[in-house]
Short mmCIF file of C-alpha atoms in Angstrom, two decimals:
data_model
loop_
_atom_site.label_atom_id
_atom_site.label_comp_id
_atom_site.label_asym_id
_atom_site.label_seq_id
_atom_site.Cartn_x
_atom_site.Cartn_y
_atom_site.Cartn_z
CA MET A 69 7.95 8.36 59.62
CA ASP A 70 11.78 9.43 58.99
CA CYS A 71 12.44 6.02 58.30
CA LEU A 72 9.03 4.57 56.47
CA CYS A 73 10.98 7.73 54.33
CA GLU A 74 13.75 6.30 54.15
CA ILE A 75 13.31 3.05 53.31
CA VAL A 76 10.60 4.83 50.52
CA GLN A 77 13.86 6.93 48.77
CA ALA A 78 15.24 3.05 48.58
CA LEU A 79 13.65 1.88 47.23
CA VAL A 80 13.46 4.37 45.06
CA ALA A 81 17.14 4.43 44.31
CA LEU A 82 17.19 0.37 43.78
CA ALA A 83 13.91 0.98 40.99
CA LEU A 84 16.00 3.46 39.43
CA LEU A 85 19.59 1.28 39.79
CA ALA A 86 17.46 -1.83 38.63
CA LEU A 87 16.19 -0.04 35.81
CA ILE A 88 19.22 1.73 34.50
CA VAL A 89 21.15 -1.62 34.47
CA LEU A 90 18.70 -2.94 32.93
CA LEU A 91 18.99 -0.48 29.60
CA VAL A 92 22.73 -1.61 29.97
CA ILE A 93 22.28 -5.55 29.45
CA ALA A 94 19.15 -4.05 26.68
CA HIS A 95 22.26 -2.14 25.00
CA VAL A 96 24.99 -3.97 25.64
CA THR A 97 23.25 -7.20 23.67
CA ALA A 98 21.59 -5.78 21.71
CA GLY A 99 22.57 -7.64 17.97
CA MET A 100 22.04 -6.00 14.74
CA VAL A 101 20.09 -7.13 11.10
CA ASN A 102 21.21 -9.93 10.26
CA LEU A 103 21.10 -10.50 6.32
CA THR A 104 23.62 -12.20 5.39
CA ARG A 105 23.11 -15.96 3.57
CA HIS A 106 24.95 -18.57 3.56
CA GLU A 107 26.22 -19.82 -0.11
CA LYS A 108 24.24 -22.19 -0.11
CA GLU A 109 21.01 -20.93 1.05
CA LYS A 110 20.73 -18.89 -2.41
CA TYR A 111 19.93 -21.36 -4.23
CA PHE A 112 17.44 -23.79 -4.49
CA LEU A 113 16.95 -26.88 -6.11
CA THR A 114 14.39 -27.97 -9.61
CA ALA A 115 12.43 -30.43 -10.09
CA THR A 116 15.74 -32.37 -11.73
CA GLY A 117 17.98 -31.80 -8.69
CA GLU A 118 19.53 -28.43 -10.36
CA LYS A 119 20.50 -25.37 -8.44
CA GLU A 120 19.41 -21.68 -9.65
CA LEU A 121 19.58 -18.82 -7.70
CA PHE A 122 16.91 -17.06 -5.21
CA PRO A 123 14.98 -13.50 -6.86
CA SER A 124 15.27 -10.20 -3.89
CA LEU A 125 12.83 -8.70 -2.10
CA HIS A 126 13.85 -5.81 -3.76
CA ASP A 127 12.93 -7.04 -7.30
CA PRO A 128 9.36 -5.81 -8.49
CA HIS A 129 7.20 -8.37 -8.16
CA SER A 130 6.30 -11.81 -10.81
CA ILE A 131 3.72 -12.88 -9.39
CA ASP A 132 0.40 -13.03 -7.47
CA LEU A 133 1.05 -14.33 -4.17
CA SER A 134 3.83 -15.83 -2.54
CA VAL A 135 3.27 -18.84 0.61
CA VAL A 136 5.95 -18.84 3.17
CA ILE A 137 6.29 -21.70 5.26
CA PRO A 138 8.97 -21.79 7.92
CA ALA A 139 9.38 -25.44 9.22
CA TYR A 140 11.70 -26.97 12.04
CA ASN A 141 11.09 -30.83 12.22
CA GLU A 142 7.69 -30.87 10.03
CA GLU A 143 8.48 -34.18 8.20
CA LEU A 144 5.27 -36.07 10.22
CA ARG A 145 2.70 -32.35 10.64
CA MET A 146 3.39 -30.65 7.22
CA PRO A 147 2.28 -32.96 5.08
CA VAL A 148 -0.58 -32.54 5.79
CA MET A 149 -0.34 -28.08 5.81
CA LEU A 150 1.44 -28.70 2.21
CA ASP A 151 -2.05 -30.77 1.24
CA GLU A 152 -4.63 -28.58 2.13
CA ALA A 153 -2.57 -25.19 0.32
CA MET A 154 -1.58 -26.95 -2.60
CA GLU A 155 -4.83 -28.32 -3.31
CA TYR A 156 -6.24 -24.74 -1.96
CA LEU A 157 -4.02 -22.63 -4.73
CA GLU A 158 -4.85 -25.03 -7.80
CA LYS A 159 -8.27 -24.90 -7.51
CA ARG A 160 -8.07 -21.38 -7.61
CA LEU A 161 -6.00 -21.61 -10.61
CA LYS A 162 -8.01 -23.66 -12.49
CA GLN A 163 -11.48 -21.00 -11.79
CA HIS A 164 -8.65 -18.46 -12.31
CA PRO A 165 -6.00 -19.22 -14.90
CA SER A 166 -4.14 -15.61 -14.80
CA PHE A 167 -3.09 -16.09 -10.74
CA THR A 168 0.06 -17.45 -10.42
CA TYR A 169 1.20 -18.67 -6.95
CA GLU A 170 4.15 -19.94 -5.13
CA VAL A 171 5.23 -21.99 -2.26
CA ILE A 172 8.43 -21.19 -0.47
CA VAL A 173 9.55 -23.62 2.31
CA VAL A 174 12.17 -22.72 4.94
CA ASP A 175 14.09 -25.28 6.48
CA ASP A 176 14.72 -24.20 9.69
CA GLY A 177 18.02 -26.20 10.02
CA SER A 178 16.25 -29.06 10.30
CA LYS A 179 16.64 -32.49 12.04
CA ASP A 180 14.83 -35.25 10.26
CA LYS A 181 13.63 -34.93 7.12
CA THR A 182 11.39 -31.94 6.26
CA THR A 183 13.88 -30.22 3.18
CA GLU A 184 13.33 -33.85 1.85
CA VAL A 185 9.53 -34.38 2.26
CA ALA A 186 9.30 -30.17 0.94
CA LEU A 187 11.35 -31.63 -2.16
CA ARG A 188 8.82 -34.05 -2.84
CA TYR A 189 6.60 -31.76 -3.90
CA THR A 190 8.56 -29.08 -5.77
CA ARG A 191 8.32 -32.51 -8.10
CA LYS A 192 5.89 -32.60 -8.55
CA TYR A 193 4.40 -29.53 -8.71
CA GLY A 194 7.77 -28.05 -10.32
CA ALA A 195 9.80 -26.05 -8.74
CA ASP A 196 7.68 -22.84 -10.66
CA LYS A 197 5.35 -22.91 -8.20
CA VAL A 198 7.36 -24.98 -4.94
CA ARG A 199 10.86 -23.68 -3.55
CA VAL A 200 12.57 -24.54 -0.41
CA LEU A 201 15.11 -22.41 1.78
CA THR A 202 17.16 -25.22 3.23
CA LEU A 203 18.70 -23.13 6.30
CA VAL A 204 22.10 -23.82 7.05
CA LYS A 205 22.22 -23.34 11.11
CA ASN A 206 18.33 -22.73 12.65
CA ARG A 207 18.27 -19.53 13.06
CA GLY A 208 14.23 -19.30 15.16
CA LYS A 209 11.26 -19.06 13.26
CA GLY A 210 11.46 -15.26 13.05
CA GLY A 211 14.54 -15.74 11.32
CA ALA A 212 13.20 -19.14 8.44
CA VAL A 213 9.62 -16.09 7.61
CA ARG A 214 12.18 -13.46 6.98
CA MET A 215 14.54 -15.27 4.76
CA GLY A 216 11.50 -16.97 3.27
CA VAL A 217 10.24 -13.37 2.93
CA LEU A 218 13.55 -11.57 1.58
CA SER A 219 13.54 -14.48 -1.33
CA SER A 220 9.32 -14.04 -3.17
CA ARG A 221 8.38 -13.11 -6.15
CA GLY A 222 4.51 -12.08 -4.78
CA LYS A 223 2.72 -8.60 -4.92
CA VAL A 224 1.29 -10.15 -1.57
CA ILE A 225 3.09 -12.50 0.35
CA LEU A 226 1.79 -14.53 2.91
CA MET A 227 3.57 -15.79 6.39
CA ALA A 228 1.67 -19.59 7.55
CA ASP A 229 2.44 -22.00 9.81
CA ALA A 230 3.35 -25.39 8.55
CA ASP A 231 1.21 -27.24 11.17
CA GLY A 232 -1.73 -26.40 9.23
CA ALA A 233 -2.95 -24.87 12.20
CA THR A 234 -5.30 -22.01 10.31
CA LYS A 235 -8.06 -23.56 7.71
CA PHE A 236 -5.56 -22.04 4.74
CA SER A 237 -9.04 -21.08 2.38
CA ASP A 238 -9.27 -18.58 4.91
CA ILE A 239 -6.05 -16.43 3.61
CA GLU A 240 -9.91 -15.01 1.49
CA LYS A 241 -10.51 -13.03 4.25
CA VAL A 242 -7.31 -11.93 5.01
CA GLU A 243 -7.06 -10.89 1.28
CA ALA A 244 -10.68 -9.06 2.31
CA GLY A 245 -9.29 -7.11 5.40
CA LEU A 246 -6.16 -6.04 2.98
CA ASN A 247 -7.59 -5.10 -0.07
CA ASP A 248 -10.35 -3.48 2.52
CA LEU A 249 -7.34 -0.93 3.81
CA SER A 250 -7.75 1.99 2.85
CA PRO A 251 -5.59 4.43 2.77
CA LYS A 252 -2.09 2.42 1.43
CA PRO A 253 0.12 4.40 1.37
CA GLY A 254 2.95 3.34 -0.60
CA ASN A 255 0.80 0.51 -1.12
CA MET A 256 1.73 -0.86 2.84
CA ALA A 257 -0.87 -3.05 4.27
CA ILE A 258 -0.86 -5.72 7.00
CA ALA A 259 -3.68 -8.40 7.48
CA CYS A 260 -3.38 -10.58 10.64
CA GLY A 261 -5.59 -13.72 11.38
CA SER A 262 -6.55 -13.36 14.67
CA ARG A 263 -8.17 -16.10 17.04
CA ALA A 264 -9.29 -12.69 19.09
CA HIS A 265 -12.14 -14.13 19.41
CA LEU A 266 -11.93 -17.93 20.18
CA GLU A 267 -10.28 -16.71 23.65
CA GLN A 268 -12.84 -17.82 26.11
CA GLU A 269 -12.96 -21.14 24.97
CA SER A 270 -9.47 -21.12 25.18
CA VAL A 271 -9.29 -19.85 28.70
CA ALA A 272 -11.87 -21.96 29.68
CA GLN A 273 -9.32 -24.81 28.47
CA ARG A 274 -6.44 -23.56 30.09
CA SER A 275 -4.55 -24.55 33.69
CA MET A 276 -5.09 -20.58 35.71
CA PHE A 277 -1.40 -20.62 35.37
CA ARG A 278 -1.05 -20.60 31.67
CA THR A 279 -4.20 -18.01 31.90
CA PHE A 280 -2.32 -15.88 34.05
CA LEU A 281 0.87 -16.40 31.01
CA MET A 282 -1.26 -15.74 28.89
CA TYR A 283 -3.03 -12.17 29.91
CA GLY A 284 0.24 -11.53 30.91
CA PHE A 285 2.05 -12.04 28.12
CA HIS A 286 -1.25 -9.84 26.83
CA PHE A 287 -0.73 -6.67 28.55
CA LEU A 288 3.37 -6.46 28.04
CA VAL A 289 2.66 -6.52 24.52
CA TRP A 290 0.13 -3.90 24.76
CA PHE A 291 1.62 -2.43 27.44
CA PHE A 292 5.94 -1.97 25.60
CA CYS A 293 5.24 -2.34 21.83
CA VAL A 294 2.26 -2.94 20.10
CA ARG A 295 -2.06 -1.57 20.68
CA GLY A 296 -4.62 -1.68 19.43
CA ILE A 297 -4.33 -5.73 17.99
CA LYS A 298 -5.68 -8.69 19.17
CA ASP A 299 -4.04 -11.65 18.74
CA THR A 300 -0.60 -10.40 17.88
CA GLN A 301 1.38 -14.18 17.09
CA CYS A 302 -1.43 -15.85 15.09
CA GLY A 303 1.35 -17.29 12.23
CA PHE A 304 -1.43 -15.91 9.61
CA LYS A 305 -0.66 -13.31 7.68
CA LEU A 306 -0.63 -10.70 5.23
CA PHE A 307 1.52 -8.31 3.76
CA THR A 308 1.92 -6.46 0.29
CA ARG A 309 5.33 -6.38 -0.82
CA GLU A 310 5.90 -2.75 -0.48
CA ALA A 311 4.37 -3.24 3.51
CA ALA A 312 7.89 -7.02 3.67
CA LEU A 313 10.20 -4.56 2.19
CA LYS A 314 9.57 -1.57 4.95
CA THR A 315 9.00 -4.63 8.03
CA PHE A 316 11.23 -7.33 7.05
CA SER A 317 14.55 -4.98 6.59
CA SER A 318 14.06 -3.46 10.36
CA LEU A 319 13.76 -7.41 11.77
CA HIS A 320 16.06 -7.94 15.18
CA VAL A 321 13.98 -10.49 16.58
CA GLU A 322 14.48 -13.87 14.98
CA ARG A 323 12.38 -16.21 17.56
CA TRP A 324 9.38 -16.35 18.70
CA ALA A 325 8.50 -12.88 19.73
CA PHE A 326 9.75 -11.79 16.20
CA ASP A 327 5.39 -10.70 15.42
CA VAL A 328 5.50 -8.94 17.56
CA GLU A 329 8.66 -6.87 16.62
CA LEU A 330 7.34 -6.92 13.00
CA LEU A 331 4.07 -5.53 13.99
CA TYR A 332 5.83 -2.84 17.15
CA ILE A 333 7.66 -1.34 13.27
CA ALA A 334 4.89 -1.36 10.78
CA GLN A 335 3.49 1.19 13.52
CA CYS A 336 6.22 2.70 13.72
CA PHE A 337 5.75 3.32 9.91
CA LYS A 338 2.17 4.13 10.13
CA ILE A 339 1.09 1.37 8.01
CA PRO A 340 -2.42 0.41 7.85
CA ILE A 341 -3.04 -3.07 9.40
CA ALA A 342 -6.53 -5.01 9.55
CA GLU A 343 -7.44 -7.95 12.57
CA VAL A 344 -8.99 -10.73 10.97
CA ALA A 345 -10.73 -13.44 12.87
CA VAL A 346 -10.08 -17.41 10.94
CA ASN A 347 -10.60 -20.68 11.91
CA TRP A 348 -8.74 -22.67 13.87
CA THR A 349 -7.42 -25.47 15.55
CA GLU A 350 -4.93 -26.27 18.19
CA ILE A 351 -2.38 -29.04 16.30
CA GLU A 352 -0.04 -31.53 18.66
CA GLY A 353 3.42 -31.31 18.13
CA SER A 354 3.58 -27.53 18.77
CA LYS A 355 7.60 -26.56 19.60
CA LEU A 356 6.65 -23.60 21.82
CA VAL A 357 7.65 -25.31 26.20
CA PRO A 358 4.63 -23.31 27.62
CA VAL A 359 6.23 -21.79 30.66
CA TRP A 360 10.02 -20.80 29.31
CA SER A 361 8.67 -19.82 26.57
CA TRP A 362 6.19 -17.58 27.11
CA LEU A 363 8.56 -16.18 30.00
CA GLN A 364 11.28 -15.63 27.30
CA MET A 365 8.58 -13.95 24.76
CA GLY A 366 7.90 -12.21 27.92
CA GLN A 367 11.67 -10.99 28.56
CA ASP A 368 11.72 -10.25 24.32
CA LEU A 369 8.85 -7.24 24.61
CA ILE A 370 10.57 -5.72 27.18
CA PHE A 371 13.90 -5.93 25.54
CA ILE A 372 12.36 -4.64 21.76
CA ARG A 373 11.44 -1.81 23.46
CA LEU A 374 14.15 -0.38 26.23
CA ARG A 375 16.02 -1.36 22.68
CA TYR A 376 14.97 1.27 20.45
CA ILE A 377 14.81 3.49 23.21
CA THR A 378 18.57 3.14 23.94
CA GLY A 379 19.17 3.70 20.33
CA ALA A 380 20.76 -0.25 20.16
CA TRP A 381 18.46 -0.99 17.26
CA LYS A 382 17.29 1.49 14.78
CA LEU A 383 14.16 1.08 12.00
CA GLN A 384 16.08 0.71 8.61
CA SER A 385 15.66 2.08 5.39
CA THR A 386 15.62 -1.22 2.91
CA HIS A 387 18.53 -2.41 2.04
CA LYS A 388 19.63 -5.09 -0.33
CA THR A 389 20.48 -8.55 1.72
CA ASP A 390 24.31 -9.99 1.25
#
């Protein structure tokens, strides 16, 4: 019996030691919010090739809608998505002539011709409707979305993936979800597109191991960071300008788990969040490496929580980019 007690005590001591080591690692390796821009990232090209300065999210809105599309090596998949988006937006403009919009393609340090492909749309539709922000080096999806959001002019801001997995016209669904949220403190609100209604179908098509990883990730999201949102990872989210400024100013994670930190920040600030079912189709060519990316995101989730607990990361007041 004494031997058993000693074993239990030793295991408890090891667990506490491991927790302390994990807390120290999380605190020491914590990066700060990176809002700095390279000089080249401050400008976009007009249809005639002239350079103009991007506006700031701190400025008052000047158009109705901004669509931010992060893109890394997307020269092949992006045209299909952009054609669909522009067709929808132009049709909406014809139906409602007072409607104004912009599309901001953020090339996240691509090695292919993503920027060149996006600039074709600038030349076709004009720089008031399509702008290209080319990052000097790869930041990760979260970093690319943030830089695009911080350069936007819209009253509401939609982030949408370049692969076109979500039907673009479903913007009407997330707009309705956003409008239904009441009250909106400080006019802050977020509507998240969701694939949760497709989960059973996806489980049937996945291997047991990938299903285990998926449910494990969902548990970590619920346990460490975000509760009440079934699908945090759908890349189709709509923000009021005020909510975007509040959340993206505090965002630290720049890679795949950034959505989770973004929603964690929103819940900390008590920003209302709606989850809206959208049409979604899996598109070939995903940049996610199935096992490694899930494990990396799992690590990020644990560290997100620990870094806020230890004070390594703090919720920021809104401040301007450099």
